[in-house]
Amino acid sequence: MSLQEESETPEIESGETELEALLDDLIVDRDDHMNAPAFVIRPDTVQETLGRLKEEAGYDHLSLVTAEEYPDRFESIYHLKKFDDPTDEVSIVVPTDSENPVSESAEPVFRTADWHEREAYDLVGIEYDDHPDLRRILLPETWQGHPMGLDYDQDRPQMVPLRENANPLQEDQRAESDSDTMFVNIGPHHPATHGVLHLETTLDGEQVVDVEPDIGYLHRNEEQMAQNGTYRHQIMPYPDRWDYISAGLLNEWAYARAAEDLADIEVPEYAQIIRTMGAELCRIAAHMLAVGTFALDIYGDFTAIFMYAIRDREEVQNILEDLTGQRLMFNYFRLGGVVWDLPEPREEFFESIREFVDGLPDRLEEYHDLITGNEILQMRTVGTGILPEEVAKNYGATGPVARGSGIDYDIRRDDPYGYYDELDWEVPVEDGCDNFSRLLVRLREVEESAKIIEQCVDLLEDWPEDERNIQANVPRTLRPEDDKEIYRTVEGAKGELGVYIRSDGTEKPGRFKIRSPCFSNLQTLPEMSNGEYIPDMIAALGSLDIVLGEVDR
Amino acid sequence: MSSERELFRTDDSLVQTETRDARMTGQGDRFNSKLREAFGSSPFILTKFDKFMNWVRGSSMFMLQFGIACCSIEMMHTYAVKHDLDRFHAGVPRASPRQADVMIVPGTIVSKFAPRMKRVYDQMPEPKFVVGMGSCTISGGPFQEGYNVVKGAEEVIPVDIHVPGCPPRPEALVYGVAKLQERIANGESSPVTVKPYELEQFGDLERDEIVDELASEIDEEDLVMRYNWADSP
């Protein structure tokens, strides 16, 4: 991994001078991050800067907006990437003064900034000029104070109202006026919302006029929890709970990758292979549930497909339980490796994985028979929930959602980590841009994951016994240098999962920010469903495969 | 596969005919089950109505289909193949709270969701029971120190059975449900150990600094839930 970074360094530097030339009149200062050059700009030139970077330098992916408060200022950081090459990154740092924290909104340039900036306003308290709808997003609207700010008093009482939602278009639905719209709350307790999502839906007959996702019903302060924990051991249990659909190891990798690069820890090759294998098992389990609940949303079928999906998940969970000791919350990765070696007897363990992987083609055949080959499902999903490529990019959609819209973007291949670049596999891409494509991408990814697992098992079986090094030497207490900043992403089950860490010289992170793929993906829901029928909106929501634990964090 | 099916084939033509004949003539031993024989000559049994009803309640529980967080994944596994909660007379998930007897609370409750959960609980008909699943419903679990996390489900609604774990295994949830059934069949009512938070009208609250601050934003008649974080356990 480090070799790769070194080989890319000259390229980045030549790019940097070009960027400096491009932004010459806007740059106030440099504040480089470990992963990318970072330029400091004035708060009233955000749109100008990002616009130039997007149009002229090709940075078309706003991955994350990080906001934080310092004793003397507020800061918003825009992490930009390219969909063609995610290793080509640049960060734009926008400091604002602490008395009057107003910064220009990036929403006109990148639609995805809408929610990211609302979150920054909600939790940190930075206000964004020119933002279309700046209000709280995760916390209730009557919340007092900004909890990630420096002077927040956590013990202060709070009041949360139970609002009856007003019809935004019409005061009384039974009035004899000509308007036919109706306002419907879907959720937060509703079987089709995959958890506690609230959709404020305006209907005209059976058609969706407007849908607005209302999130925050599972905002569990993951960032605060991580900032309260020490790098070495106390943070690792939490990533399991971001995307809790068995995708634990994928999430743990996001934290491990950022923290290992921050503290300059080299992971032994053997541990990387175990990680790769475990992560792909997790991906299969997560995609199985996505497929099962998608069928549940389309057919309301609780008997066959859902049960088949759960059956296969049980098998994966058994393997993962043998490996990690837990069914769901694995806590298996450690900085510098994994916590323990493969279970003994190894032959039996490999046998169980091989049995699962070998049986998978037959099962997938079964799924294709039941789902993708089914005319009813095709009628429901082909050509519905259209998300064009450009729109998906504008919203920062990643993962199967992006790949279903023809965007060939996978962090595992484009910004390799672990052992992926040594293995033989492909990135499935579909260009149908509809619900069906997203479903197909998931099913094909299961195949690819099985390929990866098979190759990992081959490697692990032949690994010499005295070279099974599962953990690098890591100091008991990690104290990365003061004021180092890093943003690293991995390919989670739902897309690009990233972690931004700023170290402050102590054994705990100064700022810990999570880039959740579901958060960006969910933003595309109105684009996909406005004007469609209500069942198609539910199908589109199912095809996004969101996890509220990750949306709200 | 096909040879196995052979084994389970029953000669249902015969059964149907006998049943039909018995119906037509009003004869037959359709009502003479083994249970009936065990009772002896009298077709009646004597029991207390309450005892009977408790037995009925415990043996046929409709669960509210209700997912919050990580635990709901394990809850789905409990309902589905392999663990199959249905075998324990408790596997019918109802999407509407008005048709449900038991609410399994599977996950972390945060400030924004607590009033909604209280509302859903209030919509369930009596008698109703609550199984708290996972550490978060006991104390807030790993998120207890969060600024936004309610420190246990009992802050909001009364809980009958706590199933610890993060998340509990499906077997643990099955055990918790079985224990609840046992309690119901024995006629034990759920003790309310903590006075649950109420949804109150904003106008009824005592005036203090916070209320004054919010007076412009919230109507007098709005239902609100007030969190005194410092007093939470």
Tab-separated table of C-alpha atoms in Angstrom, chain A residues 69-71 74 98 123-125 144-156:
chain	number	residue	atom	x	y	z
A	69	GLU	CA	-15.133	24.213	15.968
A	70	TYR	CA	-11.767	25.433	17.159
A	71	PRO	CA	-11.281	27.822	20.053
A	74	PHE	CA	-15.112	27.384	12.822
A	98	SER	CA	-16.347	32.186	15.803
A	123	LEU	CA	-24.236	19.573	15.079
A	124	VAL	CA	-21.559	22.265	14.920
A	125	GLY	CA	-23.444	25.480	14.291
A	144	GLN	CA	-31.080	24.012	22.097
A	145	GLY	CA	-27.408	24.329	21.223
A	146	HIS	CA	-25.077	22.534	18.809
A	147	PRO	CA	-23.770	19.361	20.467
A	148	MET	CA	-20.449	19.050	18.626
A	149	GLY	CA	-19.606	22.650	19.515
A	150	LEU	CA	-17.087	23.390	22.231
A	151	ASP	CA	-19.334	25.009	24.819
A	152	TYR	CA	-22.240	22.544	24.651
A	153	ASP	CA	-23.687	21.477	27.998
A	154	GLN	CA	-24.856	17.902	27.651
A	155	ASP	CA	-26.828	17.896	30.915
A	156	ARG	CA	-29.135	20.697	29.920
